[in-house]
CSV table of C-alpha atoms in Angstrom, one decimal:
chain,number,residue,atom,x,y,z
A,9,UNK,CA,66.4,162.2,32.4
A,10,UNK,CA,66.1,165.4,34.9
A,11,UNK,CA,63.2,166.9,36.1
A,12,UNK,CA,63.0,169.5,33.8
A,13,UNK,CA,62.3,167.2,31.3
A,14,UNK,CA,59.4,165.7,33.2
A,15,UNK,CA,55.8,165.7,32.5
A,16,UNK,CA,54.1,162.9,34.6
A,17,UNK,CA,53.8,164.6,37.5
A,18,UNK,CA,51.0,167.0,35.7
A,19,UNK,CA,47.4,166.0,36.5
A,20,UNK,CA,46.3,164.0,33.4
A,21,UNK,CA,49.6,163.8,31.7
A,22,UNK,CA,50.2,160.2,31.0
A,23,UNK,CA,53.3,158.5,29.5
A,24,UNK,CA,51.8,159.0,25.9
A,25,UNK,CA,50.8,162.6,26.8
A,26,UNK,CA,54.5,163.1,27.8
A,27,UNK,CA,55.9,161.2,25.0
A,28,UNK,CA,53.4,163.2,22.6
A,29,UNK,CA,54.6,166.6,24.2
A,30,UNK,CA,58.7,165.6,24.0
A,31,UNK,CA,58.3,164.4,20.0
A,32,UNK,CA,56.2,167.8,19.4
A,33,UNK,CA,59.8,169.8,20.3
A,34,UNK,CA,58.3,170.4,24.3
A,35,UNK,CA,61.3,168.1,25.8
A,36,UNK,CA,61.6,170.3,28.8
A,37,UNK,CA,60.1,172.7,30.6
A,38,UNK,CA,61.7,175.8,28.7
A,39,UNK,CA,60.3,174.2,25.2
A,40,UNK,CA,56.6,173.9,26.6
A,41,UNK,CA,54.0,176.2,24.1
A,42,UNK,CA,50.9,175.4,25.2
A,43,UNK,CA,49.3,175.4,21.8
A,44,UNK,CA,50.8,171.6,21.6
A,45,UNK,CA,47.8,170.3,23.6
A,46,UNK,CA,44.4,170.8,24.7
A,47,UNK,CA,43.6,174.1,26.9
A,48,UNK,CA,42.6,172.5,30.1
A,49,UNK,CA,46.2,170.4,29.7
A,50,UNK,CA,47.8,173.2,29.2
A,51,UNK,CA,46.8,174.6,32.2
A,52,UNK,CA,47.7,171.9,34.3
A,53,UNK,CA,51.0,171.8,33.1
A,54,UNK,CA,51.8,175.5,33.1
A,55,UNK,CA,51.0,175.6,36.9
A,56,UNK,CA,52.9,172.7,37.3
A,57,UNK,CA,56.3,174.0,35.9
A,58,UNK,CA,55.3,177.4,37.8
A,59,UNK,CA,55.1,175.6,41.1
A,60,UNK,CA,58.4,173.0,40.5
A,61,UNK,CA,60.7,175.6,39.1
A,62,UNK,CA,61.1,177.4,42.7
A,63,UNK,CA,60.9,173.7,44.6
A,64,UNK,CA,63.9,172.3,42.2
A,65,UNK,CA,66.0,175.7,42.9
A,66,UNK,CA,65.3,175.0,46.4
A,67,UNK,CA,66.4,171.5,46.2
A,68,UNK,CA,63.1,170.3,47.4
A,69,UNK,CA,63.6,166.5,46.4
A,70,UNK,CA,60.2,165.9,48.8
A,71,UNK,CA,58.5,168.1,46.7
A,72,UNK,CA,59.1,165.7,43.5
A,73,UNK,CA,58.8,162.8,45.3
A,74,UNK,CA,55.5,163.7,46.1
A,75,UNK,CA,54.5,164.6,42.7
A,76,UNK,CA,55.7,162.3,40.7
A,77,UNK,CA,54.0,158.2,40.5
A,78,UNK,CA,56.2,156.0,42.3
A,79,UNK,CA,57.3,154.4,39.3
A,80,UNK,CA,58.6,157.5,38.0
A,81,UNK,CA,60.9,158.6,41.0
A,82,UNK,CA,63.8,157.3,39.0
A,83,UNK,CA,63.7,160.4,37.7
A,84,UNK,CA,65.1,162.5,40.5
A,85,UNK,CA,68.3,160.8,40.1
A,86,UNK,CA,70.2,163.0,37.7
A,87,UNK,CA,69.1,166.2,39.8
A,88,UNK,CA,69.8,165.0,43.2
A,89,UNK,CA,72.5,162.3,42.1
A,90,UNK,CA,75.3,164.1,43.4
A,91,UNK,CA,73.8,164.6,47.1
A,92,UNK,CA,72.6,161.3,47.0
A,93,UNK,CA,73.2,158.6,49.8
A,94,UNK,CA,73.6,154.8,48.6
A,95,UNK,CA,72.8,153.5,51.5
A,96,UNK,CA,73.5,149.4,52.4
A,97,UNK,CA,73.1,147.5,55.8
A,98,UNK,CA,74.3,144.2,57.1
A,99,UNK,CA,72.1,141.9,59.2
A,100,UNK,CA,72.1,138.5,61.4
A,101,UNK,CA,69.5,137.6,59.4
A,102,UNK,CA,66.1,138.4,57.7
A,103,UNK,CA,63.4,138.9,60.3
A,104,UNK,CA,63.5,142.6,61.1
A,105,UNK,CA,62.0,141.9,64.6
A,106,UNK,CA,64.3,140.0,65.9
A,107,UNK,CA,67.3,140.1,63.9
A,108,UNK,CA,69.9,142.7,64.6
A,109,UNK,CA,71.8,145.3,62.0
A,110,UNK,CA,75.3,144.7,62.2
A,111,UNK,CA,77.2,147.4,60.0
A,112,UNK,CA,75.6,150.3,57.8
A,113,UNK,CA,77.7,151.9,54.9
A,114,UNK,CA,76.6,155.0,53.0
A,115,UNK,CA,78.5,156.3,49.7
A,116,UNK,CA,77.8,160.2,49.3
A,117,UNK,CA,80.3,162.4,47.0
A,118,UNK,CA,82.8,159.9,46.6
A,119,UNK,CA,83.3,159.1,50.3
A,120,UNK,CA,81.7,156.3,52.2
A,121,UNK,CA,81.0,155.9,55.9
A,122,UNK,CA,80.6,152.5,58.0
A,123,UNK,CA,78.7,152.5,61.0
A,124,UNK,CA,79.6,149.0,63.2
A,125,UNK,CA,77.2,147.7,66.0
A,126,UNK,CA,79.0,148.1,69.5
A,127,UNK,CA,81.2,150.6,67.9
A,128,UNK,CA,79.4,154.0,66.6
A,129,UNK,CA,76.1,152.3,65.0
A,130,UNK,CA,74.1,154.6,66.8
A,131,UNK,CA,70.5,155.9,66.7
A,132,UNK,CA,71.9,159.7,66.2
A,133,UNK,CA,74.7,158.6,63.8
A,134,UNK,CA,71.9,156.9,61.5
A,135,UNK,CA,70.0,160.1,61.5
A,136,UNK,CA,72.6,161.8,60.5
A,137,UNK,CA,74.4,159.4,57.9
A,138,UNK,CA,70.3,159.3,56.3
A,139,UNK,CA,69.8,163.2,56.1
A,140,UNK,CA,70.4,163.6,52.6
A,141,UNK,CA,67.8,164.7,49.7
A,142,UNK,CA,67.8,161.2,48.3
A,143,UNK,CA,68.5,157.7,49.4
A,144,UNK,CA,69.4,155.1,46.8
A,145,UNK,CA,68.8,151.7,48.1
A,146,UNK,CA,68.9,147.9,46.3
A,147,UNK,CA,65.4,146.6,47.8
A,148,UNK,CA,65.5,148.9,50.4
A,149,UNK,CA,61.9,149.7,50.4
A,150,UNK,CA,61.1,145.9,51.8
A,151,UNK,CA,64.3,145.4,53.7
A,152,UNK,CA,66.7,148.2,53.9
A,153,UNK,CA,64.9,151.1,55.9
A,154,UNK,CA,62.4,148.7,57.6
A,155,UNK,CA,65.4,147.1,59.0
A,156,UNK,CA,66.6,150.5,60.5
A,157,UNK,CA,62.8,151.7,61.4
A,158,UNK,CA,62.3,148.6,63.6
A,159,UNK,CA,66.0,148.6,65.0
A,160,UNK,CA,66.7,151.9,65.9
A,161,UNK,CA,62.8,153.1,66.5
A,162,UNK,CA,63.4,155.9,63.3
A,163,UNK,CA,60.9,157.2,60.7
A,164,UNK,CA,62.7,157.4,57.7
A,165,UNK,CA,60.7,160.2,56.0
A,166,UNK,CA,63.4,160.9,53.3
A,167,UNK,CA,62.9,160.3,49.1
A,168,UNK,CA,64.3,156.8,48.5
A,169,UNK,CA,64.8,155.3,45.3
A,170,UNK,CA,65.0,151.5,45.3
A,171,UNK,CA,66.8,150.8,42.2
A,172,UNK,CA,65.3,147.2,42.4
A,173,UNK,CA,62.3,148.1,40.1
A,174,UNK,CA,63.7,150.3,37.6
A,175,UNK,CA,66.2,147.6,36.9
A,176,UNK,CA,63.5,145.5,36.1
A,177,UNK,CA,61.9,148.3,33.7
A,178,UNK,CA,65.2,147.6,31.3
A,179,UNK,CA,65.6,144.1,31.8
A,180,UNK,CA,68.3,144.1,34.7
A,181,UNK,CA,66.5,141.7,37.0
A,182,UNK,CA,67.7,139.3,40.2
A,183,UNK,CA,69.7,140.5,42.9
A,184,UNK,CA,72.5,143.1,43.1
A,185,UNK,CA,75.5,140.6,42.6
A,186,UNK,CA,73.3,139.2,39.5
A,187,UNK,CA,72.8,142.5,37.7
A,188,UNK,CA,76.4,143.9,38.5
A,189,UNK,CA,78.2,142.1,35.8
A,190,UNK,CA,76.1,142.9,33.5
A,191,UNK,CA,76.5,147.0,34.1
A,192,UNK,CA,80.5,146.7,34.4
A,193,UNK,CA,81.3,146.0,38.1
A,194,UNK,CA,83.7,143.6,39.0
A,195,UNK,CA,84.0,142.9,42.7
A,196,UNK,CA,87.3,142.4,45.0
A,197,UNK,CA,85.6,139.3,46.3
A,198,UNK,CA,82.8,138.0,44.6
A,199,UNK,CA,82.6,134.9,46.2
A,200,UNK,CA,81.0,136.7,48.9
A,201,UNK,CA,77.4,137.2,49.3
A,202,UNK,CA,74.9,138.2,52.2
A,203,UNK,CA,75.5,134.5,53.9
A,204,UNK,CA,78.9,135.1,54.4
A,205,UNK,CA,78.0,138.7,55.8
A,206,UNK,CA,76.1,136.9,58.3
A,207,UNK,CA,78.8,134.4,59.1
A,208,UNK,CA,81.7,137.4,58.9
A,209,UNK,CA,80.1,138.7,61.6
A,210,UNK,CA,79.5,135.7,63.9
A,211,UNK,CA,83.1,135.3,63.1
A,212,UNK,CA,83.8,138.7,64.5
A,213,UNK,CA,81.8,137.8,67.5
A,214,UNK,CA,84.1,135.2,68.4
A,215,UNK,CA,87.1,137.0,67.9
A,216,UNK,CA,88.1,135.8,64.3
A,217,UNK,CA,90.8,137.9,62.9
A,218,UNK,CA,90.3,140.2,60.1
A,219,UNK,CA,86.9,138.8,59.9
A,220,UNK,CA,85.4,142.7,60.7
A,221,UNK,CA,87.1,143.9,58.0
A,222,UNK,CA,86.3,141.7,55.6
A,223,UNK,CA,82.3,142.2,56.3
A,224,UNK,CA,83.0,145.6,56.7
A,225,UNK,CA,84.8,145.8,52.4
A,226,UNK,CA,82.2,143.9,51.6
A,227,UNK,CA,79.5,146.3,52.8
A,228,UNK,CA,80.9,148.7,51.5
A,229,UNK,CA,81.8,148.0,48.4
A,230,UNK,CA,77.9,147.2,48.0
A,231,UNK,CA,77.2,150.8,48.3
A,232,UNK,CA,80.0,151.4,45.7
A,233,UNK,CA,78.9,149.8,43.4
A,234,UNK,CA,74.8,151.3,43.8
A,235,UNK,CA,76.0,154.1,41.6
A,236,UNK,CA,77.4,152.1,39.1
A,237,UNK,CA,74.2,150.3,38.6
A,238,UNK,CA,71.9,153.7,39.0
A,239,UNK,CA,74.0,155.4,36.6
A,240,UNK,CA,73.9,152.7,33.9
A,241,UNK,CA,69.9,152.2,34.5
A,242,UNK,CA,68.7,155.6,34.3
A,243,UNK,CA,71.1,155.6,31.2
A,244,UNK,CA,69.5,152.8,29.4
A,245,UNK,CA,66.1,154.4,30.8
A,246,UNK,CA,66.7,157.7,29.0
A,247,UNK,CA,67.5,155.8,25.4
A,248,UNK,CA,64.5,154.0,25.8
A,249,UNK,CA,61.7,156.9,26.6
A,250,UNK,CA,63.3,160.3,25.6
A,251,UNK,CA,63.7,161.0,22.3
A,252,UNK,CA,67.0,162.2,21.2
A,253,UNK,CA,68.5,159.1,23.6
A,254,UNK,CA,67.6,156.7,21.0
Protein backbone atom coordinates (compact mmCIF):
# COMPACT_ATOMS: atom_id res chain seq x y z
CA UNK A 1 0.00 0.00 0.00
CA UNK A 2 1.45 3.74 -0.70
CA UNK A 3 0.24 6.75 0.61
CA UNK A 4 -1.68 7.69 -2.07
CA UNK A 5 -3.86 5.14 -1.39
CA UNK A 6 -4.35 6.13 2.24
CA UNK A 7 -7.35 7.47 3.95
CA UNK A 8 -6.79 7.02 7.78
CA UNK A 9 -5.00 9.85 8.30
CA UNK A 10 -8.33 12.11 7.53
CA UNK A 11 -10.08 13.28 10.64
CA UNK A 12 -13.00 10.81 11.02
CA UNK A 13 -12.04 8.35 8.42
CA UNK A 14 -11.90 5.11 10.08
CA UNK A 15 -10.81 1.65 8.65
CA UNK A 16 -14.49 0.98 7.41
CA UNK A 17 -14.66 4.55 6.13
CA UNK A 18 -11.47 3.77 4.07
CA UNK A 19 -12.47 0.42 3.19
CA UNK A 20 -16.04 1.85 2.10
CA UNK A 21 -14.21 4.63 0.03
CA UNK A 22 -11.52 2.01 -1.79
CA UNK A 23 -14.72 -0.60 -2.75
CA UNK A 24 -16.73 2.63 -3.99
CA UNK A 25 -13.78 2.94 -6.96
CA UNK A 26 -11.91 5.92 -4.53
CA UNK A 27 -8.63 3.59 -4.12
CA UNK A 28 -6.37 6.52 -4.20
CA UNK A 29 -6.21 9.93 -3.97
CA UNK A 30 -6.73 10.63 -7.91
CA UNK A 31 -10.16 8.37 -7.74
CA UNK A 32 -11.52 10.46 -4.69
CA UNK A 33 -15.35 12.18 -5.94
CA UNK A 34 -16.57 13.54 -3.02
CA UNK A 35 -20.12 12.59 -3.80
CA UNK A 36 -19.06 8.88 -2.27
CA UNK A 37 -19.52 10.26 1.29
CA UNK A 38 -21.03 12.63 3.47
CA UNK A 39 -20.19 16.58 2.90
CA UNK A 40 -18.49 17.32 6.09
CA UNK A 41 -16.23 13.94 5.13
CA UNK A 42 -15.60 15.06 2.14
CA UNK A 43 -14.24 18.04 3.29
CA UNK A 44 -11.92 16.57 5.57
CA UNK A 45 -10.55 14.46 3.12
CA UNK A 46 -10.22 16.93 0.25
CA UNK A 47 -7.94 19.22 2.47
CA UNK A 48 -6.20 16.30 3.41
CA UNK A 49 -5.02 15.09 -0.01
CA UNK A 50 -4.47 19.07 -0.78
CA UNK A 51 -2.11 19.31 2.12
CA UNK A 52 -0.16 15.68 1.62
CA UNK A 53 0.27 15.89 -2.14
CA UNK A 54 3.01 18.79 -1.71
CA UNK A 55 4.47 16.95 1.75
CA UNK A 56 4.88 13.46 -0.32
CA UNK A 57 6.61 15.39 -3.44
CA UNK A 58 8.76 16.87 -0.87
CA UNK A 59 9.54 13.64 0.67
CA UNK A 60 8.29 14.80 3.96
CA UNK A 61 8.10 11.18 5.76
CA UNK A 62 7.60 13.36 9.24
CA UNK A 63 4.72 14.81 7.82
CA UNK A 64 2.96 11.20 7.37
CA UNK A 65 4.25 9.94 10.35
CA UNK A 66 2.55 12.52 12.05
CA UNK A 67 -0.67 12.03 10.48
CA UNK A 68 -1.20 8.84 10.26
CA UNK A 69 -2.21 6.38 13.83
CA UNK A 70 0.76 4.57 14.85
CA UNK A 71 -0.62 1.41 13.78
CA UNK A 72 -0.96 2.57 10.37
CA UNK A 73 2.77 3.83 9.71
CA UNK A 74 3.39 0.57 7.91
CA UNK A 75 2.18 2.41 5.35
CA UNK A 76 5.04 4.61 4.51
CA UNK A 77 7.02 1.72 3.57
CA UNK A 78 6.44 1.47 -0.07
CA UNK A 79 7.05 5.41 -0.56
CA UNK A 80 10.03 5.78 1.49
CA UNK A 81 11.24 1.98 1.19
CA UNK A 82 14.03 2.73 -0.99
CA UNK A 83 15.64 5.49 1.33
CA UNK A 84 15.01 3.51 4.15
CA UNK A 85 17.56 2.50 6.89
CA UNK A 86 17.25 -1.05 8.52
CA UNK A 87 18.84 -0.38 11.30
CA UNK A 88 20.29 -3.30 13.94
CA UNK A 89 22.61 -2.98 17.09
CA UNK A 90 24.55 -5.34 19.18
CA UNK A 91 24.73 -5.17 22.99
CA UNK A 92 26.57 -6.63 26.23
CA UNK A 93 23.31 -7.15 27.38
CA UNK A 94 19.69 -5.85 28.05
CA UNK A 95 19.76 -3.04 30.54
CA UNK A 96 20.18 0.13 28.50
CA UNK A 97 21.74 1.95 31.50
CA UNK A 98 24.39 0.09 32.01
CA UNK A 99 24.97 -2.09 29.26
CA UNK A 100 27.14 -0.97 26.45
CA UNK A 101 26.34 -1.10 22.37
CA UNK A 102 28.96 -3.03 20.80
CA UNK A 103 28.43 -2.89 16.82
CA UNK A 104 25.50 -0.96 14.79
CA UNK A 105 24.76 -2.06 11.15
CA UNK A 106 22.44 -0.12 8.82
CA UNK A 107 21.27 -1.56 5.28
CA UNK A 108 20.24 1.44 2.97
CA UNK A 109 20.19 0.95 -1.09
CA UNK A 110 21.69 -2.25 -1.09
CA UNK A 111 24.80 -1.31 0.91
CA UNK A 112 25.28 -1.88 4.60
CA UNK A 113 27.51 -0.04 7.12
CA UNK A 114 28.99 -1.41 10.56
CA UNK A 115 29.90 0.80 13.12
CA UNK A 116 32.32 -1.20 15.97
CA UNK A 117 32.81 0.20 19.59
CA UNK A 118 36.49 1.42 19.96
CA UNK A 119 36.76 1.57 16.23
CA UNK A 120 34.31 4.33 14.46
CA UNK A 121 31.01 3.72 16.72
CA UNK A 122 30.86 7.23 17.30
CA UNK A 123 28.21 9.76 18.50
CA UNK A 124 28.62 11.73 14.94
CA UNK A 125 28.83 8.60 12.87
CA UNK A 126 25.36 7.39 14.50
CA UNK A 127 23.86 10.65 13.49
CA UNK A 128 24.79 10.28 10.38
CA UNK A 129 24.23 6.50 9.66
CA UNK A 130 20.33 7.44 11.29
CA UNK A 131 19.58 10.58 8.97
CA UNK A 132 17.40 8.91 6.61
CA UNK A 133 13.47 9.58 6.06
CA UNK A 134 12.65 6.22 7.59
CA UNK A 135 14.13 3.80 10.05
CA UNK A 136 12.97 0.15 9.93
CA UNK A 137 13.75 -1.52 13.12
CA UNK A 138 12.73 -5.34 14.69
CA UNK A 139 11.55 -4.03 18.20
CA UNK A 140 13.32 -1.08 17.96
CA UNK A 141 10.86 1.07 19.57
CA UNK A 142 11.60 -0.68 23.21
CA UNK A 143 15.18 -1.57 22.60
CA UNK A 144 16.79 -0.44 19.45
CA UNK A 145 16.85 3.48 19.55
CA UNK A 146 16.53 3.59 23.49
CA UNK A 147 19.66 1.73 23.42
CA UNK A 148 21.45 4.43 21.27
CA UNK A 149 19.36 7.48 23.13
CA UNK A 150 20.88 6.42 26.45
CA UNK A 151 24.40 5.43 25.07
CA UNK A 152 25.37 8.05 22.94
CA UNK A 153 23.06 10.99 24.64
CA UNK A 154 20.95 11.38 20.98
CA UNK A 155 17.28 12.17 20.35
CA UNK A 156 16.24 10.06 17.70
CA UNK A 157 13.50 12.26 16.22
CA UNK A 158 13.30 10.33 12.83
CA UNK A 159 9.98 8.14 11.43
CA UNK A 160 10.68 4.50 12.66
CA UNK A 161 8.74 1.64 11.77
CA UNK A 162 9.18 -1.33 14.09
CA UNK A 163 8.14 -4.18 11.97
CA UNK A 164 7.47 -6.06 15.31
CA UNK A 165 3.76 -5.15 15.31
CA UNK A 166 2.67 -5.30 11.87
CA UNK A 167 4.11 -8.85 11.84
CA UNK A 168 1.76 -9.64 14.35
CA UNK A 169 -1.24 -7.90 12.37
CA UNK A 170 -0.66 -11.05 9.67
CA UNK A 171 0.14 -13.58 11.97
CA UNK A 172 4.10 -13.52 11.79
CA UNK A 173 4.71 -13.39 15.57
CA UNK A 174 7.98 -14.24 17.97
CA UNK A 175 11.24 -12.86 17.38
CA UNK A 176 13.11 -12.07 14.12
CA UNK A 177 14.92 -15.56 13.74
CA UNK A 178 11.29 -17.07 14.47
CA UNK A 179 9.41 -15.22 11.71
CA UNK A 180 12.40 -15.42 9.04
CA UNK A 181 11.77 -18.87 7.87
CA UNK A 182 8.61 -18.43 7.43
CA UNK A 183 9.10 -15.17 4.82
CA UNK A 184 12.03 -17.01 2.88
CA UNK A 185 15.26 -16.19 4.65
CA UNK A 186 17.70 -18.65 5.26
CA UNK A 187 20.69 -17.55 7.29
CA UNK A 188 24.63 -18.27 6.85
CA UNK A 189 24.61 -19.23 10.56
CA UNK A 190 21.58 -19.79 12.13
CA UNK A 191 22.75 -21.31 15.06
CA UNK A 192 23.51 -17.96 16.18
CA UNK A 193 21.30 -15.76 18.11
CA UNK A 194 21.75 -12.52 20.36
CA UNK A 195 23.58 -14.82 23.24
CA UNK A 196 26.19 -15.59 21.07
CA UNK A 197 26.42 -11.79 19.99
CA UNK A 198 27.04 -11.17 23.49
CA UNK A 199 29.66 -13.87 23.87
CA UNK A 200 31.30 -12.89 20.18
CA UNK A 201 32.16 -9.99 21.60
CA UNK A 202 33.57 -10.87 25.03
CA UNK A 203 35.44 -13.19 22.81
CA UNK A 204 36.74 -10.22 20.88
CA UNK A 205 37.67 -8.63 24.09
CA UNK A 206 40.01 -11.14 24.83
CA UNK A 207 41.55 -11.39 21.68
CA UNK A 208 39.70 -14.39 20.12
CA UNK A 209 40.36 -14.76 16.49
CA UNK A 210 37.81 -14.12 13.97
CA UNK A 211 35.53 -13.71 16.69
CA UNK A 212 34.74 -9.77 15.49
CA UNK A 213 33.91 -10.91 12.32
CA UNK A 214 31.71 -13.34 13.07
CA UNK A 215 29.49 -10.77 15.46
CA UNK A 216 30.02 -8.41 13.06
CA UNK A 217 28.17 -11.03 9.72
CA UNK A 218 25.88 -11.74 12.05
CA UNK A 219 24.81 -8.12 12.70
CA UNK A 220 24.68 -7.55 9.71
CA UNK A 221 23.07 -9.96 8.15
CA UNK A 222 20.12 -9.04 10.65
CA UNK A 223 19.66 -5.85 8.91
CA UNK A 224 19.68 -7.88 5.56
CA UNK A 225 17.27 -9.71 6.14
CA UNK A 226 14.73 -6.58 7.82
CA UNK A 227 13.80 -6.01 4.21
CA UNK A 228 12.96 -9.32 3.42
CA UNK A 229 10.63 -9.53 6.26
CA UNK A 230 9.15 -5.77 5.59
CA UNK A 231 8.71 -6.53 2.03
CA UNK A 232 6.79 -9.81 2.55
CA UNK A 233 4.51 -8.13 5.50
CA UNK A 234 3.40 -5.12 3.86
CA UNK A 235 2.77 -7.69 0.95
CA UNK A 236 0.48 -9.96 2.86
CA UNK A 237 -0.84 -6.56 4.48
CA UNK A 238 -1.93 -5.19 1.12
CA UNK A 239 -3.95 -8.71 0.07
CA UNK A 240 -5.58 -8.48 3.21
CA UNK A 241 -7.14 -4.71 3.38
CA UNK A 242 -6.96 -3.28 -0.30
CA UNK A 243 -9.10 -4.55 -2.53
CA UNK A 244 -7.72 -5.57 -5.83
CA UNK A 245 -4.76 -7.43 -3.46
CA UNK A 246 -7.16 -10.08 -2.64
Amino acid sequence: MRLENTYIAVDGVGEATERTLWNAGALTWSDFDPTLCGRRTAERVEGFIERARPRLEAGDSAFFHRELPSGERWRLYENFSEQACFLDIETTGLNHTRDKVTCVSAYRGGDTETLVRGDDLTRGNLQRVLDSPLLITFNGARFDIPFLEESFDLEIDRPHLDLMYPCKRVGLTGGLKTIEPEVGVERDRPDLSGKDAVRLWHEHERGVDGSLETLVSYNREDTVNLRTVAEETVERLDRKLLPDSR
